[in-house]
Amino acid sequence: MTALPRFRQQLQVSERKVLLALGDLAMLSLGLFFVLAVRLQAAFETTPAVRRATWFVLLAAAWAVAGTLAEVYDLRRAAKLGVGPLRAAAAVLAADAIYLAIPYVTPYLHASRLTIVLFALATGGLVALWRVLYAAVLVQPSFRHPVLILGAGPPGREILAAMRSYGSTEYLPVGFVDDDPALVGKEVDGLEVLGHHRELHRVLERTGASEVVVAIPAGAPSTGQLFQALVDSHERGIAVTPMHRLFEALTGQVPVEHAGRNLAVVLPLDRPPPVLFDSFKRVTDVLMATAGLLLTLVVTPLAAVGLWLEDRGPVFYRQRRVGQAGRQFEILKFRTMVEHAEINGPQWAAVGDPRVTWTGRILRRLHLDELPQAWNILKGDMSVIGPRPERPEFVEALQAAIPFYRTRLSVRPGVTGWAQVNFEYGDSIEDALIKLRYDLYYIKHRSLLLELTILVRTLGHVFRRGGR
């Protein structure tokens, strides 16, 4: 007789983020309502319902911007009592500042300084209180997923490390199941191998695991018996999750080195080409590039003077890069290094690179060296957001060392991207692999929400002057 599906109280990663967001919005709305009821009651009651609803929607929009900049939905930070509530409260103050900066479409909170203070205290305090509740209660072991990992090879160890680093408050690894008899009963990376796949049902019952993560190495033989064991587990209410899907959800990366010949891991095969999205993206690219060119005209004389005083060299720098579908183009940037910086051949840029001039260091710190790429965007060589274009010499070397490297050439390269806001810089093949993981995640999950997230976080980097 097949067992009935078991009750599941554990929250998935996506469910936790939704719960956090709903709680934040509820507390923000409650705080705004409290201030309106106490300080602006007459105006609130006489304002049409549609406009009152707009007030709350605009506050939610301001929170979306500030929360993205502060990365308040990083579950690792949200789970820490000393970090999550304070970070969220700071983001609320930023959202309040944005809200107060648009007084003609928001309630007249500027009526007095006391009203402004009450608004900040009510919204910030309530959100911080909710975050304290989340960090104190919802990260307890009873809300964590007991997870069994099928496969103790490299993919299994990789997902175990990801759960420990990115999902320690959501997942509780209880053991491995592996067909290698030499491993059964032993520990792999501190986690015991509990049995063979033929014992999967027994191990699940013994450990109480509510999820099986399938992390079988690429190319490993798969049997009908293993397939049936997973189907039976699913029928009993056990979640069966491919390793790459959980890895993407936890890290925002695609584990390309474990894909083997499974194209579904690295390509968006389950969704049609986003034609409307690409058209909208191109229109916004042209608008933003036009603004970028105007700003370039302002910065060029200043950069020219600084560079001329240093070494009398040219203002602009052209370099061959590889774009969509492998087409090469010349990228245009303000020159930031000494002239003839690569007289000995192409080199990776490095943190604190001695070839960077004093003027170039300022341009990089302010991210102004990228401005001339607006011309590349207008020409259609690049987009505002996408994988960073690499040099032909590096592409040739990296595609020989990293599987699926050329997959990143399926979209237009960008001035900024998912890899840039998550990983910053890289100067080795190992770093290039991590950047590729992020780039493939972007390609698989392209959407308006992801584009806006990248754009807002890029602005945060610029404001913090995080250039190299």
mmCIF file of C-alpha atoms in Angstrom, residues 45-395:
data_model
loop_
_atom_site.group_PDB
_atom_site.id
_atom_site.type_symbol
_atom_site.label_atom_id
_atom_site.label_comp_id
_atom_site.label_asym_id
_atom_site.label_seq_id
_atom_site.Cartn_x
_atom_site.Cartn_y
_atom_site.Cartn_z
ATOM 1 C CA GLU A 45 -10.817 60.383 4.695
ATOM 2 C CA THR A 46 -11.696 62.993 2.057
ATOM 3 C CA THR A 47 -9.222 61.748 -0.565
ATOM 4 C CA PRO A 48 -10.721 59.522 -3.305
ATOM 5 C CA ALA A 49 -10.101 55.801 -2.788
ATOM 6 C CA VAL A 50 -8.146 55.444 -6.046
ATOM 7 C CA ARG A 51 -5.640 58.081 -5.012
ATOM 8 C CA ARG A 52 -5.321 56.594 -1.524
ATOM 9 C CA ALA A 53 -4.499 53.234 -3.102
ATOM 10 C CA THR A 54 -1.863 54.968 -5.261
ATOM 11 C CA TRP A 55 -0.117 56.216 -2.112
ATOM 12 C CA PHE A 56 0.439 52.650 -0.919
ATOM 13 C CA VAL A 57 1.480 51.400 -4.361
ATOM 14 C CA LEU A 58 4.100 54.160 -4.660
ATOM 15 C CA LEU A 59 5.515 53.264 -1.246
ATOM 16 C CA ALA A 60 5.796 49.632 -2.387
ATOM 17 C CA ALA A 61 7.620 50.797 -5.530
ATOM 18 C CA ALA A 62 10.051 52.909 -3.503
ATOM 19 C CA TRP A 63 10.671 49.890 -1.281
ATOM 20 C CA ALA A 64 11.360 47.719 -4.326
ATOM 21 C CA VAL A 65 14.154 50.076 -5.389
ATOM 22 C CA ALA A 66 15.655 50.564 -1.918
ATOM 23 C CA GLY A 67 15.302 46.894 -0.985
ATOM 24 C CA THR A 68 17.036 45.794 -4.173
ATOM 25 C CA LEU A 69 19.915 48.191 -3.546
ATOM 26 C CA ALA A 70 20.271 46.896 0.013
ATOM 27 C CA GLU A 71 19.829 43.237 -1.076
ATOM 28 C CA VAL A 72 17.329 42.669 1.737
ATOM 29 C CA TYR A 73 16.133 39.396 0.216
ATOM 30 C CA ASP A 74 19.488 37.700 0.607
ATOM 31 C CA LEU A 75 18.266 34.921 2.892
ATOM 32 C CA ARG A 76 21.664 34.452 4.512
ATOM 33 C CA ARG A 77 21.610 38.036 5.785
ATOM 34 C CA ALA A 78 17.907 38.005 6.602
ATOM 35 C CA ALA A 79 18.429 35.014 8.915
ATOM 36 C CA LYS A 80 20.910 36.884 11.146
ATOM 37 C CA LEU A 81 19.338 38.769 14.044
ATOM 38 C CA GLY A 82 22.168 41.270 14.155
ATOM 39 C CA VAL A 83 22.144 41.985 10.422
ATOM 40 C CA GLY A 84 18.765 41.355 8.791
ATOM 41 C CA PRO A 85 16.545 43.744 10.804
ATOM 42 C CA LEU A 86 19.087 46.589 10.766
ATOM 43 C CA ARG A 87 19.695 46.250 7.031
ATOM 44 C CA ALA A 88 15.950 46.193 6.349
ATOM 45 C CA ALA A 89 15.382 49.233 8.579
ATOM 46 C CA ALA A 90 18.093 51.152 6.705
ATOM 47 C CA ALA A 91 16.440 50.209 3.413
ATOM 48 C CA VAL A 92 13.100 51.464 4.762
ATOM 49 C CA LEU A 93 14.660 54.842 5.543
ATOM 50 C CA ALA A 94 15.959 55.017 1.970
ATOM 51 C CA ALA A 95 12.503 54.084 0.649
ATOM 52 C CA ASP A 96 10.944 56.754 2.884
ATOM 53 C CA ALA A 97 13.375 59.336 1.488
ATOM 54 C CA ILE A 98 12.392 58.410 -2.067
ATOM 55 C CA TYR A 99 8.724 58.615 -1.059
ATOM 56 C CA LEU A 100 9.107 62.024 0.551
ATOM 57 C CA ALA A 101 10.888 63.302 -2.562
ATOM 58 C CA ILE A 102 7.696 63.015 -4.644
ATOM 59 C CA PRO A 103 5.191 65.059 -2.561
ATOM 60 C CA TYR A 104 2.741 65.896 -5.342
ATOM 61 C CA VAL A 105 1.723 62.259 -5.844
ATOM 62 C CA THR A 106 2.084 61.089 -2.245
ATOM 63 C CA PRO A 107 0.234 62.252 0.902
ATOM 64 C CA TYR A 108 1.321 65.563 2.398
ATOM 65 C CA LEU A 109 3.673 64.054 4.950
ATOM 66 C CA HIS A 110 5.741 67.252 4.925
ATOM 67 C CA ALA A 111 3.010 68.912 7.031
ATOM 68 C CA SER A 112 5.396 68.904 9.983
ATOM 69 C CA ARG A 113 8.717 67.469 11.063
ATOM 70 C CA LEU A 114 6.885 65.347 13.640
ATOM 71 C CA THR A 115 4.859 63.701 10.838
ATOM 72 C CA ILE A 116 8.047 62.854 8.949
ATOM 73 C CA VAL A 117 9.654 61.402 12.086
ATOM 74 C CA LEU A 118 6.558 59.348 12.870
ATOM 75 C CA PHE A 119 6.495 58.056 9.279
ATOM 76 C CA ALA A 120 10.132 56.919 9.507
ATOM 77 C CA LEU A 121 9.696 55.377 12.959
ATOM 78 C CA ALA A 122 6.459 53.589 12.103
ATOM 79 C CA THR A 123 7.572 52.081 8.811
ATOM 80 C CA GLY A 124 11.155 51.333 9.866
ATOM 81 C CA GLY A 125 10.169 50.002 13.275
ATOM 82 C CA LEU A 126 7.439 47.704 11.995
ATOM 83 C CA VAL A 127 9.598 46.246 9.227
ATOM 84 C CA ALA A 128 12.483 45.729 11.661
ATOM 85 C CA LEU A 129 10.095 44.023 14.107
ATOM 86 C CA TRP A 130 8.871 41.694 11.358
ATOM 87 C CA ARG A 131 12.456 40.898 10.377
ATOM 88 C CA VAL A 132 13.318 40.097 14.006
ATOM 89 C CA LEU A 133 10.358 37.702 14.115
ATOM 90 C CA TYR A 134 11.534 36.047 10.893
ATOM 91 C CA ALA A 135 15.142 35.686 12.077
ATOM 92 C CA ALA A 136 14.115 34.409 15.516
ATOM 93 C CA VAL A 137 11.390 31.965 14.514
ATOM 94 C CA LEU A 138 11.334 31.011 10.839
ATOM 95 C CA VAL A 139 14.967 29.905 10.652
ATOM 96 C CA GLN A 140 14.586 27.352 13.434
ATOM 97 C CA PRO A 141 15.434 23.698 12.569
ATOM 98 C CA SER A 142 11.745 22.731 12.436
ATOM 99 C CA PHE A 143 11.385 24.957 9.351
ATOM 100 C CA ARG A 144 14.412 23.504 7.557
ATOM 101 C CA HIS A 145 14.175 20.903 4.786
ATOM 102 C CA PRO A 146 15.681 17.512 5.651
ATOM 103 C CA VAL A 147 17.359 16.699 2.312
ATOM 104 C CA LEU A 148 18.853 13.457 1.025
ATOM 105 C CA ILE A 149 21.442 13.808 -1.743
ATOM 106 C CA LEU A 150 21.453 11.092 -4.415
ATOM 107 C CA GLY A 151 25.068 10.885 -5.545
ATOM 108 C CA ALA A 152 28.214 11.513 -3.499
ATOM 109 C CA GLY A 153 30.345 12.514 -6.498
ATOM 110 C CA PRO A 154 31.403 16.048 -7.518
ATOM 111 C CA PRO A 155 27.821 17.276 -8.229
ATOM 112 C CA GLY A 156 26.640 15.964 -4.864
ATOM 113 C CA ARG A 157 29.502 17.597 -3.010
ATOM 114 C CA GLU A 158 28.880 20.843 -4.931
ATOM 115 C CA ILE A 159 25.213 21.011 -3.962
ATOM 116 C CA LEU A 160 26.089 20.119 -0.367
ATOM 117 C CA ALA A 161 28.511 23.053 -0.263
ATOM 118 C CA ALA A 162 25.862 25.333 -1.804
ATOM 119 C CA MET A 163 23.282 24.308 0.805
ATOM 120 C CA ARG A 164 25.759 24.977 3.590
ATOM 121 C CA SER A 165 26.872 28.345 2.177
ATOM 122 C CA TYR A 166 23.641 29.734 0.710
ATOM 123 C CA GLY A 167 20.832 27.718 2.293
ATOM 124 C CA SER A 168 21.897 26.804 5.805
ATOM 125 C CA THR A 169 18.652 28.181 7.242
ATOM 126 C CA GLU A 170 16.459 26.479 4.641
ATOM 127 C CA TYR A 171 18.048 23.056 4.122
ATOM 128 C CA LEU A 172 19.280 20.327 6.461
ATOM 129 C CA PRO A 173 21.363 17.726 4.547
ATOM 130 C CA VAL A 174 20.825 14.351 6.279
ATOM 131 C CA GLY A 175 23.019 12.102 4.139
ATOM 132 C CA PHE A 176 24.060 10.763 0.763
ATOM 133 C CA VAL A 177 22.814 7.762 -1.183
ATOM 134 C CA ASP A 178 25.425 6.356 -3.564
ATOM 135 C CA ASP A 179 25.935 3.118 -5.484
ATOM 136 C CA ASP A 180 29.661 2.890 -4.740
ATOM 137 C CA PRO A 181 29.921 0.137 -2.071
ATOM 138 C CA ALA A 182 33.271 1.541 -0.940
ATOM 139 C CA LEU A 183 31.548 4.749 0.181
ATOM 140 C CA VAL A 184 28.550 3.290 2.049
ATOM 141 C CA GLY A 185 28.898 3.897 5.762
ATOM 142 C CA LYS A 186 31.654 6.461 5.296
ATOM 143 C CA GLU A 187 31.568 10.256 5.354
ATOM 144 C CA VAL A 188 31.976 12.493 2.303
ATOM 145 C CA ASP A 189 32.623 16.144 3.178
ATOM 146 C CA GLY A 190 31.300 15.497 6.666
ATOM 147 C CA LEU A 191 28.051 13.807 5.544
ATOM 148 C CA GLU A 192 27.471 10.064 5.790
ATOM 149 C CA VAL A 193 26.681 7.845 2.796
ATOM 150 C CA LEU A 194 23.655 5.939 4.095
ATOM 151 C CA GLY A 195 23.109 3.319 1.428
ATOM 152 C CA HIS A 196 22.570 2.196 -2.192
ATOM 153 C CA HIS A 197 19.773 3.565 -4.359
ATOM 154 C CA ARG A 198 17.926 0.264 -3.896
ATOM 155 C CA GLU A 199 17.617 1.282 -0.232
ATOM 156 C CA LEU A 200 16.295 4.749 -1.051
ATOM 157 C CA HIS A 201 12.843 4.175 0.457
ATOM 158 C CA ARG A 202 14.316 2.772 3.688
ATOM 159 C CA VAL A 203 16.792 5.636 4.012
ATOM 160 C CA LEU A 204 14.033 8.198 3.444
ATOM 161 C CA GLU A 205 11.923 6.636 6.176
ATOM 162 C CA ARG A 206 14.862 6.488 8.577
ATOM 163 C CA THR A 207 16.003 10.066 8.051
ATOM 164 C CA GLY A 208 12.606 11.701 7.605
ATOM 165 C CA ALA A 209 13.897 13.519 4.514
ATOM 166 C CA SER A 210 11.228 15.456 2.642
ATOM 167 C CA GLU A 211 13.309 16.016 -0.504
ATOM 168 C CA VAL A 212 15.727 14.067 -2.694
ATOM 169 C CA VAL A 213 18.259 16.088 -4.677
ATOM 170 C CA VAL A 214 19.395 14.096 -7.719
ATOM 171 C CA ALA A 215 23.103 14.816 -8.150
ATOM 172 C CA ILE A 216 24.262 11.946 -10.342
ATOM 173 C CA PRO A 217 27.469 12.789 -12.264
ATOM 174 C CA ALA A 218 27.095 13.457 -15.985
ATOM 175 C CA GLY A 219 27.599 10.258 -17.962
ATOM 176 C CA ALA A 220 26.880 7.951 -15.023
ATOM 177 C CA PRO A 221 24.697 4.951 -15.972
ATOM 178 C CA SER A 222 21.054 5.317 -15.043
ATOM 179 C CA THR A 223 18.883 2.259 -14.453
ATOM 180 C CA GLY A 224 15.179 1.680 -14.656
ATOM 181 C CA GLN A 225 15.285 0.639 -11.027
ATOM 182 C CA LEU A 226 16.675 4.028 -9.995
ATOM 183 C CA PHE A 227 14.044 5.806 -12.084
ATOM 184 C CA GLN A 228 11.285 3.769 -10.439
ATOM 185 C CA ALA A 229 12.694 4.445 -6.978
ATOM 186 C CA LEU A 230 12.464 8.186 -7.628
ATOM 187 C CA VAL A 231 8.924 7.878 -9.025
ATOM 188 C CA ASP A 232 7.878 5.891 -5.949
ATOM 189 C CA SER A 233 9.414 8.541 -3.688
ATOM 190 C CA HIS A 234 7.496 11.271 -5.497
ATOM 191 C CA GLU A 235 4.251 9.316 -5.042
ATOM 192 C CA ARG A 236 4.917 9.222 -1.293
ATOM 193 C CA GLY A 237 5.086 12.999 -1.148
ATOM 194 C CA ILE A 238 8.864 13.338 -1.361
ATOM 195 C CA ALA A 239 10.060 16.240 -3.525
ATOM 196 C CA VAL A 240 12.488 15.117 -6.247
ATOM 197 C CA THR A 241 14.738 17.969 -7.406
ATOM 198 C CA PRO A 242 17.522 17.942 -10.029
ATOM 199 C CA MET A 243 20.766 19.270 -8.596
ATOM 200 C CA HIS A 244 21.087 22.075 -11.143
ATOM 201 C CA ARG A 245 17.660 23.548 -10.321
ATOM 202 C CA LEU A 246 18.357 23.774 -6.611
ATOM 203 C CA PHE A 247 21.845 25.127 -7.299
ATOM 204 C CA GLU A 248 20.376 27.882 -9.492
ATOM 205 C CA ALA A 249 17.757 28.779 -6.875
ATOM 206 C CA LEU A 250 20.350 29.006 -4.113
ATOM 207 C CA THR A 251 23.241 30.707 -5.894
ATOM 208 C CA GLY A 252 21.912 32.456 -9.019
ATOM 209 C CA GLN A 253 24.420 30.405 -11.024
ATOM 210 C CA VAL A 254 24.228 27.516 -13.504
ATOM 211 C CA PRO A 255 26.544 24.595 -12.558
ATOM 212 C CA VAL A 256 27.860 24.295 -16.104
ATOM 213 C CA GLU A 257 30.730 21.952 -15.286
ATOM 214 C CA HIS A 258 28.228 19.304 -14.146
ATOM 215 C CA ALA A 259 25.929 19.597 -17.180
ATOM 216 C CA GLY A 260 27.519 16.879 -19.304
ATOM 217 C CA ARG A 261 25.424 16.682 -22.480
ATOM 218 C CA ASN A 262 22.226 17.793 -20.792
ATOM 219 C CA LEU A 263 21.377 20.955 -22.751
ATOM 220 C CA ALA A 264 18.449 21.704 -20.436
ATOM 221 C CA VAL A 265 20.973 22.637 -17.751
ATOM 222 C CA VAL A 266 22.580 25.445 -19.761
ATOM 223 C CA LEU A 267 19.915 26.507 -22.286
ATOM 224 C CA PRO A 268 16.371 27.882 -21.781
ATOM 225 C CA LEU A 269 14.766 24.987 -23.653
ATOM 226 C CA ASP A 270 11.509 25.173 -21.696
ATOM 227 C CA ARG A 271 10.587 28.691 -22.851
ATOM 228 C CA PRO A 272 10.058 30.266 -26.292
ATOM 229 C CA PRO A 273 12.367 33.053 -27.535
ATOM 230 C CA PRO A 274 11.356 36.289 -25.746
ATOM 231 C CA VAL A 275 10.575 38.295 -28.907
ATOM 232 C CA LEU A 276 8.520 41.034 -27.246
ATOM 233 C CA PHE A 277 10.998 41.283 -24.388
ATOM 234 C CA ASP A 278 13.915 41.665 -26.819
ATOM 235 C CA SER A 279 12.059 44.380 -28.747
ATOM 236 C CA PHE A 280 11.293 46.306 -25.557
ATOM 237 C CA LYS A 281 14.884 45.843 -24.400
ATOM 238 C CA ARG A 282 16.206 47.288 -27.670
ATOM 239 C CA VAL A 283 14.006 50.393 -27.356
ATOM 240 C CA THR A 284 15.190 51.029 -23.803
ATOM 241 C CA ASP A 285 18.787 50.401 -24.901
ATOM 242 C CA VAL A 286 18.523 53.144 -27.541
ATOM 243 C CA LEU A 287 16.981 55.609 -25.077
ATOM 244 C CA MET A 288 19.606 54.944 -22.412
ATOM 245 C CA ALA A 289 22.441 55.014 -24.958
ATOM 246 C CA THR A 290 21.290 58.413 -26.202
ATOM 247 C CA ALA A 291 21.445 59.761 -22.653
ATOM 248 C CA GLY A 292 24.843 58.091 -22.255
ATOM 249 C CA LEU A 293 26.223 59.811 -25.350
ATOM 250 C CA LEU A 294 25.112 63.200 -24.046
ATOM 251 C CA LEU A 295 26.916 62.521 -20.763
ATOM 252 C CA THR A 296 29.974 61.363 -22.737
ATOM 253 C CA LEU A 297 30.117 64.759 -24.447
ATOM 254 C CA VAL A 298 30.287 66.393 -21.011
ATOM 255 C CA VAL A 299 32.977 64.084 -19.597
ATOM 256 C CA THR A 300 35.226 63.920 -22.695
ATOM 257 C CA PRO A 301 36.897 67.357 -22.296
ATOM 258 C CA LEU A 302 37.665 66.676 -18.627
ATOM 259 C CA ALA A 303 39.104 63.231 -19.388
ATOM 260 C CA ALA A 304 41.082 64.645 -22.317
ATOM 261 C CA VAL A 305 42.753 67.280 -20.146
ATOM 262 C CA GLY A 306 43.662 64.790 -17.424
ATOM 263 C CA LEU A 307 45.086 62.198 -19.823
ATOM 264 C CA TRP A 308 46.970 64.810 -21.866
ATOM 265 C CA LEU A 309 48.651 66.184 -18.762
ATOM 266 C CA GLU A 310 49.746 62.686 -17.736
ATOM 267 C CA ASP A 311 51.155 61.150 -20.911
ATOM 268 C CA ARG A 312 49.897 63.103 -23.950
ATOM 269 C CA GLY A 313 48.113 59.957 -25.117
ATOM 270 C CA PRO A 314 44.707 59.573 -26.843
ATOM 271 C CA VAL A 315 41.423 60.011 -24.976
ATOM 272 C CA PHE A 316 39.594 56.986 -26.360
ATOM 273 C CA TYR A 317 40.611 53.356 -26.462
ATOM 274 C CA ARG A 318 39.411 50.829 -29.043
ATOM 275 C CA GLN A 319 39.678 47.095 -28.614
ATOM 276 C CA ARG A 320 38.373 44.039 -30.467
ATOM 277 C CA ARG A 321 35.695 42.123 -28.578
ATOM 278 C CA VAL A 322 33.488 39.129 -29.374
ATOM 279 C CA GLY A 323 29.760 39.828 -29.529
ATOM 280 C CA GLN A 324 26.550 37.943 -30.206
ATOM 281 C CA ALA A 325 26.950 34.827 -32.355
ATOM 282 C CA GLY A 326 30.728 35.288 -32.312
ATOM 283 C CA ARG A 327 30.705 38.501 -34.370
ATOM 284 C CA GLN A 328 33.660 40.736 -33.538
ATOM 285 C CA PHE A 329 33.388 44.484 -33.030
ATOM 286 C CA GLU A 330 35.473 47.352 -31.666
ATOM 287 C CA ILE A 331 34.500 48.431 -28.192
ATOM 288 C CA LEU A 332 34.962 52.132 -27.364
ATOM 289 C CA LYS A 333 36.050 53.289 -23.902
ATOM 290 C CA PHE A 334 37.883 56.152 -22.295
ATOM 291 C CA ARG A 335 41.540 55.180 -22.065
ATOM 292 C CA THR A 336 42.454 54.397 -18.457
ATOM 293 C CA MET A 337 45.874 52.751 -18.879
ATOM 294 C CA VAL A 338 49.201 54.043 -20.047
ATOM 295 C CA GLU A 339 49.680 54.004 -23.779
ATOM 296 C CA HIS A 340 51.132 50.716 -25.105
ATOM 297 C CA ALA A 341 49.969 48.952 -21.910
ATOM 298 C CA GLU A 342 49.913 45.611 -23.747
ATOM 299 C CA ILE A 343 53.147 45.832 -25.653
ATOM 300 C CA ASN A 344 53.900 42.289 -24.443
ATOM 301 C CA GLY A 345 50.512 40.907 -25.531
ATOM 302 C CA PRO A 346 46.992 40.632 -24.056
ATOM 303 C CA GLN A 347 46.824 40.497 -20.251
ATOM 304 C CA TRP A 348 44.065 40.106 -17.678
ATOM 305 C CA ALA A 349 43.258 43.331 -15.853
ATOM 306 C CA ALA A 350 44.023 43.068 -12.136
ATOM 307 C CA VAL A 351 43.007 44.872 -8.957
ATOM 308 C CA GLY A 352 45.431 47.754 -8.404
ATOM 309 C CA ASP A 353 46.847 47.299 -11.917
ATOM 310 C CA PRO A 354 50.006 49.472 -12.137
ATOM 311 C CA ARG A 355 49.254 50.236 -15.806
ATOM 312 C CA VAL A 356 46.231 52.353 -14.810
ATOM 313 C CA THR A 357 46.868 56.102 -14.915
ATOM 314 C CA TRP A 358 45.816 58.532 -12.179
ATOM 315 C CA THR A 359 43.052 59.950 -14.393
ATOM 316 C CA GLY A 360 42.094 56.443 -15.456
ATOM 317 C CA ARG A 361 41.753 55.372 -11.828
ATOM 318 C CA ILE A 362 39.280 58.212 -11.216
ATOM 319 C CA LEU A 363 37.314 57.289 -14.344
ATOM 320 C CA ARG A 364 37.171 53.666 -13.197
ATOM 321 C CA ARG A 365 36.189 54.504 -9.650
ATOM 322 C CA LEU A 366 33.273 56.558 -10.979
ATOM 323 C CA HIS A 367 32.541 54.011 -13.751
ATOM 324 C CA LEU A 368 32.828 56.812 -16.300
ATOM 325 C CA ASP A 369 35.299 54.868 -18.467
ATOM 326 C CA GLU A 370 32.349 52.808 -19.750
ATOM 327 C CA LEU A 371 30.352 55.807 -21.042
ATOM 328 C CA PRO A 372 31.613 55.744 -24.681
ATOM 329 C CA GLN A 373 30.141 52.251 -25.027
ATOM 330 C CA ALA A 374 26.836 54.060 -25.541
ATOM 331 C CA TRP A 375 27.982 54.288 -29.164
ATOM 332 C CA ASN A 376 28.339 50.479 -29.305
ATOM 333 C CA ILE A 377 24.825 50.159 -27.889
ATOM 334 C CA LEU A 378 23.348 52.485 -30.511
ATOM 335 C CA LYS A 379 25.090 50.524 -33.274
ATOM 336 C CA GLY A 380 23.576 47.289 -31.947
ATOM 337 C CA ASP A 381 26.888 45.665 -30.989
ATOM 338 C CA MET A 382 25.971 45.740 -27.311
ATOM 339 C CA SER A 383 23.105 46.127 -24.874
ATOM 340 C CA VAL A 384 23.002 47.925 -21.545
ATOM 341 C CA ILE A 385 22.609 44.577 -19.760
ATOM 342 C CA GLY A 386 24.180 41.297 -20.809
ATOM 343 C CA PRO A 387 27.363 39.225 -20.423
ATOM 344 C CA ARG A 388 30.493 41.355 -20.652
ATOM 345 C CA PRO A 389 32.177 40.973 -24.074
ATOM 346 C CA GLU A 390 35.593 39.310 -23.965
ATOM 347 C CA ARG A 391 38.570 39.680 -26.252
ATOM 348 C CA PRO A 392 38.984 37.112 -29.073
ATOM 349 C CA GLU A 393 42.241 35.812 -27.561
ATOM 350 C CA PHE A 394 40.582 35.158 -24.213
ATOM 351 C CA VAL A 395 37.462 33.600 -25.785
#
